[in-house]
Short mmCIF file of C-alpha atoms and ligand atoms in Angstrom, two decimals:
data_model
loop_
_atom_site.label_atom_id
_atom_site.label_comp_id
_atom_site.label_asym_id
_atom_site.label_seq_id
_atom_site.Cartn_x
_atom_site.Cartn_y
_atom_site.Cartn_z
CA UNK A 667 -54.84 -40.52 5.99
CA UNK A 668 -52.12 -40.79 8.19
CA UNK A 669 -50.70 -37.98 9.71
CA UNK A 670 -48.51 -39.57 12.43
CA UNK A 671 -45.72 -38.86 9.79
CA UNK A 672 -46.61 -35.35 9.79
CA UNK A 673 -46.46 -34.84 12.90
CA UNK A 674 -42.93 -36.21 14.14
CA UNK A 675 -41.19 -34.23 11.16
CA UNK A 676 -43.29 -31.19 12.33
CA UNK A 677 -42.46 -31.67 15.51
CA UNK A 678 -38.55 -32.68 14.82
CA UNK A 679 -38.48 -29.50 12.63
CA UNK A 680 -39.56 -26.97 15.41
CA UNK A 681 -37.53 -28.56 18.38
CA UNK A 682 -34.16 -28.02 16.73
CA UNK A 683 -34.65 -24.52 15.44
CA UNK A 684 -32.46 -22.26 16.68
CA UNK A 685 -33.38 -19.04 16.50
CA UNK A 686 -36.78 -17.31 15.79
CA UNK A 687 -36.19 -17.24 11.89
CA UNK A 688 -35.99 -20.98 11.58
CA UNK A 689 -38.97 -21.36 13.81
CA UNK A 690 -40.96 -18.81 11.43
CA UNK A 691 -40.09 -21.35 8.74
CA UNK A 692 -42.06 -24.66 10.34
CA UNK A 693 -44.45 -22.80 11.05
CA UNK A 694 -44.72 -21.73 7.50
CA UNK A 695 -44.16 -25.07 5.94
CA UNK A 696 -46.63 -26.83 8.67
CA UNK A 697 -49.44 -24.16 9.66
CA UNK A 698 -48.97 -21.64 6.89
CA UNK A 699 -52.09 -20.35 5.65
CA UNK A 700 -51.35 -20.74 1.95
CA UNK A 701 -49.63 -24.42 1.39
CA UNK A 702 -48.93 -25.34 4.92
CA UNK A 703 -48.90 -29.21 5.34
CA UNK A 704 -51.24 -29.48 8.18
CA UNK A 705 -53.54 -26.66 6.27
CA UNK A 706 -53.92 -28.80 3.05
CA UNK A 707 -55.31 -31.35 5.01
CA UNK A 708 -57.64 -29.61 7.11
CA UNK A 709 -58.37 -27.70 3.83
CA UNK A 710 -59.62 -31.77 2.33
CA UNK A 711 -61.24 -32.72 5.13
CA UNK A 712 -64.51 -31.85 2.79
CA UNK A 713 -64.02 -34.23 -0.11
CA UNK A 714 -63.60 -37.55 2.80
CA UNK A 715 -66.42 -39.46 3.82
CA UNK A 716 -68.28 -38.78 7.22
CA UNK A 717 -65.97 -41.55 8.82
CA UNK A 718 -63.26 -40.47 7.93
CA UNK A 719 -63.15 -36.96 8.30
CA UNK A 720 -64.42 -37.77 12.06
CA UNK A 721 -61.03 -39.42 12.46
CA UNK A 722 -58.66 -37.47 10.71
CA UNK A 723 -60.90 -33.92 11.64
CA UNK A 724 -59.83 -34.83 15.31
CA UNK A 725 -56.62 -36.07 15.34
CA UNK A 726 -55.42 -33.02 12.64
CA UNK A 727 -57.05 -30.09 15.20
CA UNK A 728 -55.35 -31.95 18.34
CA UNK A 729 -52.00 -31.84 16.11
CA UNK A 730 -52.35 -28.11 15.06
CA UNK A 731 -53.26 -27.17 18.51
CA UNK A 732 -49.88 -29.12 19.91
CA UNK A 733 -48.07 -27.63 17.20
CA UNK A 734 -48.68 -24.16 18.12
CA UNK A 735 -48.26 -24.44 21.79
CA UNK A 736 -44.41 -25.77 20.92
CA UNK A 737 -44.01 -23.19 18.77
CA UNK A 738 -44.97 -20.41 21.29
CA UNK A 739 -42.78 -22.72 23.48
CA UNK A 740 -39.91 -23.30 21.36
CA UNK A 741 -40.11 -19.10 20.42
CA UNK A 742 -39.91 -18.07 24.19
CA UNK A 743 -36.98 -20.41 25.21
CA UNK A 744 -34.85 -19.21 22.00
CA UNK A 745 -35.86 -15.47 23.58
CA UNK A 746 -34.50 -16.12 26.90
CA UNK A 747 -31.83 -17.47 25.88
CA UNK A 748 -30.86 -14.81 23.33
CA UNK A 749 -30.98 -12.16 26.63
CA UNK A 750 -28.90 -14.61 28.24
CA UNK A 751 -26.09 -13.45 25.89
CA UNK A 752 -26.88 -10.11 26.73
CA UNK A 753 -24.78 -10.24 30.01
CA UNK A 754 -20.97 -9.49 29.32
CA UNK A 755 -18.81 -12.10 31.01
CA UNK A 756 -16.00 -10.37 32.36
CA UNK A 757 -13.89 -13.18 33.06
CA UNK A 758 -14.01 -14.01 29.47
CA UNK A 759 -10.39 -13.60 27.31
CA UNK A 760 -11.08 -10.90 25.25
CA UNK A 761 -10.79 -11.20 21.42
CA UNK A 762 -7.52 -10.46 19.68
CA UNK A 763 -7.76 -7.18 17.43
CA UNK A 764 -5.72 -7.35 14.25
CA UNK A 765 -3.28 -4.92 14.27
CA UNK A 766 -2.07 -3.43 11.14
CA UNK A 767 0.98 -3.26 9.54
CA UNK A 768 3.36 -0.40 8.21
CA UNK A 769 4.91 -1.63 4.82
CA UNK A 770 8.71 -1.54 5.36
CA UNK A 771 8.67 1.36 3.00
CA UNK A 772 7.15 3.48 5.16
CA UNK A 773 9.19 2.67 8.04
CA UNK A 774 12.35 3.54 5.61
CA UNK A 775 10.99 6.74 4.29
CA UNK A 776 10.14 8.04 7.76
CA UNK A 777 13.76 7.21 9.00
CA UNK A 778 15.21 8.90 6.00
CA UNK A 779 13.21 11.93 6.93
CA UNK A 780 14.03 12.40 10.42
CA UNK A 781 17.76 11.33 10.34
CA UNK A 782 18.30 14.37 7.28
CA UNK A 783 15.66 16.63 9.81
CA UNK A 784 17.74 16.36 12.57
CA UNK A 785 20.48 17.44 10.03
CA UNK A 786 19.02 21.05 9.32
CA UNK A 787 17.50 19.77 6.01
CA UNK A 788 14.03 20.42 4.77
CA UNK A 789 11.71 17.73 3.45
CA UNK A 790 9.96 19.59 0.50
CA UNK A 791 7.56 17.37 -1.93
CA UNK A 792 7.23 17.16 -5.81
CA UNK A 793 4.68 16.00 -8.35
CA UNK A 794 4.80 12.94 -9.44
CA UNK A 795 3.08 13.41 -12.98
CA UNK A 796 6.03 15.65 -14.58
CA UNK A 797 6.60 17.74 -17.94
CA UNK A 798 9.65 17.20 -19.94
CA UNK A 799 11.23 20.85 -18.92
CA UNK A 800 11.86 19.82 -15.14
CA UNK A 801 12.32 16.10 -15.47
CA UNK A 802 14.84 16.64 -18.43
CA UNK A 803 15.85 19.77 -20.34
CA UNK A 804 15.76 22.01 -17.23
CA UNK A 805 18.68 19.33 -15.63
CA UNK A 806 20.95 19.62 -18.85
CA UNK A 807 18.99 16.63 -21.06
CA UNK A 808 18.22 18.50 -24.59
CA UNK A 809 15.58 16.26 -26.52
CA UNK A 810 17.99 13.96 -28.57
CA UNK A 811 20.63 13.72 -25.97
CA UNK A 812 22.03 10.18 -25.85
CA UNK A 813 21.76 10.47 -22.10
CA UNK A 814 18.21 10.39 -22.19
CA UNK A 815 18.61 6.47 -22.91
CA UNK A 816 19.64 6.42 -19.12
CA UNK A 817 15.87 6.91 -18.40
CA UNK A 818 13.51 4.55 -19.66
CA UNK A 819 10.24 6.95 -19.77
CA UNK A 820 6.41 6.38 -19.07
CA UNK A 821 5.07 9.44 -21.93
CA UNK A 822 1.92 10.61 -20.53
CA UNK A 823 -0.81 11.78 -23.32
CA UNK A 824 -1.62 15.25 -22.45
CA UNK A 825 -5.02 16.87 -24.37
CA UNK A 826 -4.92 19.59 -21.91
CA UNK A 827 -2.18 21.88 -22.77
CA UNK A 828 1.27 21.46 -25.41
CA UNK A 829 3.80 20.25 -22.72
CA UNK A 830 5.16 17.09 -23.11
CA UNK A 831 4.14 15.34 -19.84
CA UNK A 832 5.89 11.97 -17.97
CA UNK A 833 5.68 10.34 -14.76
CA UNK A 834 9.27 11.54 -13.46
CA UNK A 835 11.81 9.19 -13.64
CA UNK A 836 13.85 10.34 -10.85
CA UNK A 837 13.73 13.06 -8.13
CA UNK A 838 16.13 15.53 -9.78
CA UNK A 839 12.81 18.06 -10.95
CA UNK A 840 12.65 19.17 -8.06
CA UNK A 841 16.01 20.11 -7.89
CA UNK A 842 15.01 23.09 -10.56
CA UNK A 843 11.68 23.75 -9.26
CA UNK A 844 12.89 24.50 -5.90
CA UNK A 845 15.60 26.56 -7.06
CA UNK A 846 12.95 28.39 -9.35
CA UNK A 847 11.23 29.60 -6.11
CA UNK A 848 13.90 29.92 -3.29
CA UNK A 849 17.02 31.61 -3.24
CA UNK A 850 20.43 29.79 -1.95
CA UNK A 851 21.63 28.70 1.01
CA UNK A 852 19.49 25.77 1.78
CA UNK A 853 19.68 22.31 2.37
CA UNK A 854 16.47 19.81 1.51
CA UNK A 855 15.48 16.39 0.88
CA UNK A 856 12.79 15.13 -1.82
CA UNK A 857 11.24 12.18 -1.06
CA UNK A 858 8.91 10.79 -3.69
CA UNK A 859 7.29 7.58 -6.05
CA UNK A 860 9.50 7.25 -9.53
CA UNK A 861 8.64 5.52 -12.44
CA UNK A 862 10.27 4.18 -15.07
CA UNK A 863 9.72 1.97 -18.25
CA UNK A 864 11.95 -0.90 -17.76
CA UNK A 865 12.06 -4.92 -17.54
CA UNK A 866 11.81 -6.15 -13.52
CA UNK A 867 14.25 -7.88 -11.68
CA UNK A 868 15.35 -8.61 -8.53
CA UNK A 869 17.04 -5.15 -8.02
CA UNK A 870 14.55 -3.40 -10.44
CA UNK A 871 11.21 -2.25 -10.16
CA UNK A 872 9.19 0.17 -12.88
CA UNK A 873 8.16 1.92 -10.12
CA UNK A 874 9.89 2.37 -7.29
CA UNK A 875 10.97 5.49 -4.30
CA UNK A 876 14.01 7.71 -4.55
CA UNK A 877 15.61 10.71 -1.65
CA UNK A 878 16.61 13.47 -3.70
CA UNK A 879 18.96 15.66 -1.60
CA UNK A 880 20.13 19.20 -2.59
CA UNK A 881 22.35 21.55 -0.49
CA UNK A 882 23.20 24.90 -2.50
CA UNK A 883 25.31 27.68 -1.13
CA UNK A 884 28.72 29.61 -1.26
CA UNK A 885 31.55 27.41 -0.93
CA UNK A 886 30.16 24.28 -1.04
CA UNK A 887 32.26 21.08 -1.98
CA UNK A 888 32.10 17.49 -2.64
CA UNK A 889 33.91 16.77 0.66
CA UNK A 890 30.60 18.52 2.62
CA UNK A 891 28.80 15.16 0.33
CA UNK A 892 30.98 12.62 1.61
CA UNK A 893 30.87 14.08 5.42
CA UNK A 894 26.76 14.35 4.97
CA UNK A 895 25.99 11.14 3.31
CA UNK A 896 28.29 9.08 5.69
CA UNK A 897 27.05 10.60 8.65
CA UNK A 898 23.36 9.48 7.44
CA UNK A 899 24.46 6.04 6.65
CA UNK A 900 26.14 5.92 9.73
CA UNK A 901 22.89 7.04 11.90
CA UNK A 902 20.33 4.99 9.10
CA UNK A 903 22.20 1.79 9.40
CA UNK A 904 23.57 2.32 13.27
CA UNK A 905 26.69 1.07 12.39
CA UNK A 906 30.27 0.97 10.20
CA UNK A 907 29.76 0.15 6.66
CA UNK A 908 32.18 -0.17 3.46
CA UNK A 909 31.35 2.66 0.77
CA UNK A 910 32.94 2.37 -2.63
CA UNK A 911 32.56 6.02 -5.06
CA UNK A 912 33.00 5.58 -8.14
CA UNK A 913 33.35 7.64 -11.35
CA UNK A 914 30.15 8.57 -12.93
CA UNK A 915 27.94 10.21 -15.51
CA UNK A 916 25.07 12.32 -14.89
CA UNK A 917 24.36 15.89 -17.20
CA UNK A 918 23.32 17.68 -14.46
CA UNK A 919 26.81 17.40 -12.26
CA UNK A 920 30.22 18.38 -12.87
CA UNK A 921 31.73 15.77 -11.56
CA UNK A 922 29.50 12.59 -11.16
CA UNK A 923 29.85 10.30 -8.74
CA UNK A 924 27.80 6.60 -7.67
CA UNK A 925 27.47 5.19 -4.38
CA UNK A 926 27.94 1.46 -3.51
CA UNK A 927 27.64 -0.13 -0.63
CA UNK A 928 28.83 -3.80 0.40
CA UNK A 929 26.23 -6.60 1.51
CA UNK A 930 27.05 -8.84 3.95
CA UNK A 931 27.95 -11.51 1.58
CA UNK A 932 30.79 -9.56 -0.69
CA UNK A 933 28.70 -7.78 -2.81
CA UNK A 934 28.44 -4.49 -3.54
CA UNK A 935 25.00 -2.39 -4.06
CA UNK A 936 24.74 0.27 -5.79
CA UNK A 937 22.47 2.95 -3.64
CA UNK A 938 22.61 5.95 -5.47
CA UNK A 939 24.24 8.65 -7.76
CA UNK A 940 25.05 12.14 -6.83
CA UNK A 941 27.68 14.86 -7.58
CA UNK A 942 28.27 18.65 -7.97
CA UNK A 943 25.54 20.93 -9.38
CA UNK A 944 26.56 21.59 -12.96
CA UNK A 945 26.19 25.36 -14.14
CA UNK A 946 23.64 24.77 -16.62
CA UNK A 947 21.43 23.79 -14.57
CA UNK A 948 21.96 26.80 -12.28
CA UNK A 949 21.96 28.71 -15.41
CA UNK A 950 18.19 27.51 -15.97
CA UNK A 951 16.96 28.68 -12.92
CA UNK A 952 18.89 31.86 -13.23
CA UNK A 953 21.87 31.47 -10.43
CA UNK A 954 24.61 32.72 -10.78
CA UNK A 955 27.69 29.62 -10.35
CA UNK A 956 29.97 32.08 -9.28
CA UNK A 957 28.44 33.13 -6.24
CA UNK A 958 27.13 29.56 -5.31
CA UNK A 959 27.85 25.50 -5.23
CA UNK A 960 26.19 22.71 -4.38
CA UNK A 961 26.02 18.87 -4.33
CA UNK A 962 23.15 17.03 -5.31
CA UNK A 963 22.55 13.22 -4.91
CA UNK A 964 19.57 10.85 -5.16
CA UNK A 965 19.31 7.62 -3.34
CA UNK A 966 17.08 4.52 -4.08
CA UNK A 967 14.94 4.36 -0.93
CA UNK A 968 13.68 0.33 -1.98
CA UNK A 969 17.41 -0.49 -2.07
CA UNK A 970 18.30 1.33 1.19
CA UNK A 971 15.33 -0.96 2.87
CA UNK A 972 16.57 -4.10 0.48
CA UNK A 973 20.34 -3.84 2.66
CA UNK A 974 18.41 -2.94 6.09
CA UNK A 975 16.02 -6.05 6.37
CA UNK A 976 18.37 -8.21 4.13
CA UNK A 977 15.15 -8.88 1.44
CA UNK A 978 16.63 -10.36 -1.58
CA UNK A 979 14.43 -9.14 -4.16
CA UNK A 980 12.40 -5.75 -4.83
CA UNK A 981 9.65 -7.25 -6.04
CA UNK A 982 8.60 -8.72 -3.05
CA UNK A 983 8.02 -5.02 -1.77
CA UNK A 984 4.80 -4.42 -4.41
CA UNK A 985 3.51 -8.36 -4.37
CA UNK A 986 1.17 -7.32 -1.88
CA UNK A 987 1.72 -10.09 0.49
CA UNK A 988 0.49 -9.91 3.89
CA UNK A 989 2.86 -12.72 5.00
CA UNK A 990 5.83 -10.19 3.72
CA UNK A 991 4.97 -7.34 5.33
CA UNK A 992 3.82 -8.48 8.78
CA UNK A 993 7.68 -9.28 9.61
CA UNK A 994 8.31 -5.79 9.83
C1 YSA B 1491 22.37 11.89 -9.74
C2 YSA B 1491 23.37 13.20 -9.95
C3 YSA B 1491 22.92 14.04 -8.80
O1 YSA B 1491 22.99 15.46 -8.76
C4 YSA B 1491 21.36 14.02 -8.26
C5 YSA B 1491 20.42 12.82 -8.53
C6 YSA B 1491 20.97 11.67 -8.98
C7 YSA B 1491 20.51 10.43 -9.76
C8 YSA B 1491 19.46 10.75 -10.55
N1 YSA B 1491 18.63 11.01 -10.42
C9 YSA B 1491 19.33 8.89 -10.90
O2 YSA B 1491 18.32 8.71 -11.12
N2 YSA B 1491 20.30 8.14 -10.96
S1 YSA B 1491 19.74 6.63 -11.00
O3 YSA B 1491 19.08 6.09 -12.23
O4 YSA B 1491 21.41 5.64 -10.97
O5 YSA B 1491 19.09 6.26 -10.09
C10 YSA B 1491 19.44 6.31 -8.70
C11 YSA B 1491 19.26 5.23 -7.55
O6 YSA B 1491 17.96 4.77 -7.75
C12 YSA B 1491 20.16 4.21 -7.98
O7 YSA B 1491 21.19 4.18 -7.63
C13 YSA B 1491 19.16 2.98 -7.56
O8 YSA B 1491 19.30 3.11 -5.57
C14 YSA B 1491 17.24 3.59 -7.39
N3 YSA B 1491 17.24 2.88 -8.91
C15 YSA B 1491 17.33 3.24 -10.15
N4 YSA B 1491 16.78 2.71 -10.90
C16 YSA B 1491 15.83 1.82 -10.04
C17 YSA B 1491 16.28 2.09 -8.74
N5 YSA B 1491 15.81 1.33 -7.84
C18 YSA B 1491 14.71 0.36 -7.85
N6 YSA B 1491 14.81 -0.05 -9.32
C19 YSA B 1491 14.42 0.47 -10.63
N7 YSA B 1491 14.29 0.20 -11.61
#
């Protein structure tokens, strides 16, 4: 029986141990009561000849003592070493803390709220899961009206009540909800998430953000709208921009307009729909259209962010790519 090889391996394992766990594993491997290699050798002594028993027995017992001493020494070294690390070296450079980034849309949302608040608007919010009545009917878009095709809709099964429910296709339903609960005059914005069942491209998402605006009172005109929105854009972009108003159709306004902004490359990007609140909408909320008028608008928040930061594709906002978000 040659235990030279066993000794060499055991010493190497113990000395190279880097922590107490590895040390313990080495102890079990060689001195463990059940299957330790050296324990096995000692256990096998009874089967050896007297001659062999004497030689191997002496060597094995010496090795056992040697290894136990070595393990004790190693463990105390490791724990002293560990203690050294509990001292704080204040001269070492600190670890850089990874800070989170605000999503560009969160930033734009905050700026829009702040600018309108500074112009005396109240900020209100409404439900994303909406009733058909508020999203369509009360906005002068009855069922089977071809104008419903303007909004590709995610309908949601409703097993609770008989109401037809959908993910709101725009923030305009809050016009109705707000007027039902408040008297004119007032001026509000409604920022929020909107949903459409449509094919995505560089400027269309199925989930995006809008900001609704509604100003109602006696003698409100489209000129007021023009002044408010151009003042907003001047503050928002911090510079003069080129606007284009196009006549447009929305069932809940008369007249209706759309507003485009010219991009640096010369292309126009549609950023909002707007107009004077339709009489039928006032009727639906029991306002007297002979006493009050109002303008309303709905703009795409994502589109504003695209223009402000020069982002070519709306889908980047929702890609979840940290490299994109870290740039803002
Ligand atoms: C019109 C008149 C009002 O009195 C009040 C509001 C409105 C706007 C109307 N509710 C509406 O939703 N019009 S819209 O379908 O043209 O969308 C308004 C803006 O949302 C667009 O100008 C565009 O900037 C943005 N938008 C629309 N679909 C989008 C989108 N942005 C990203 N992805 C989409 N799929």
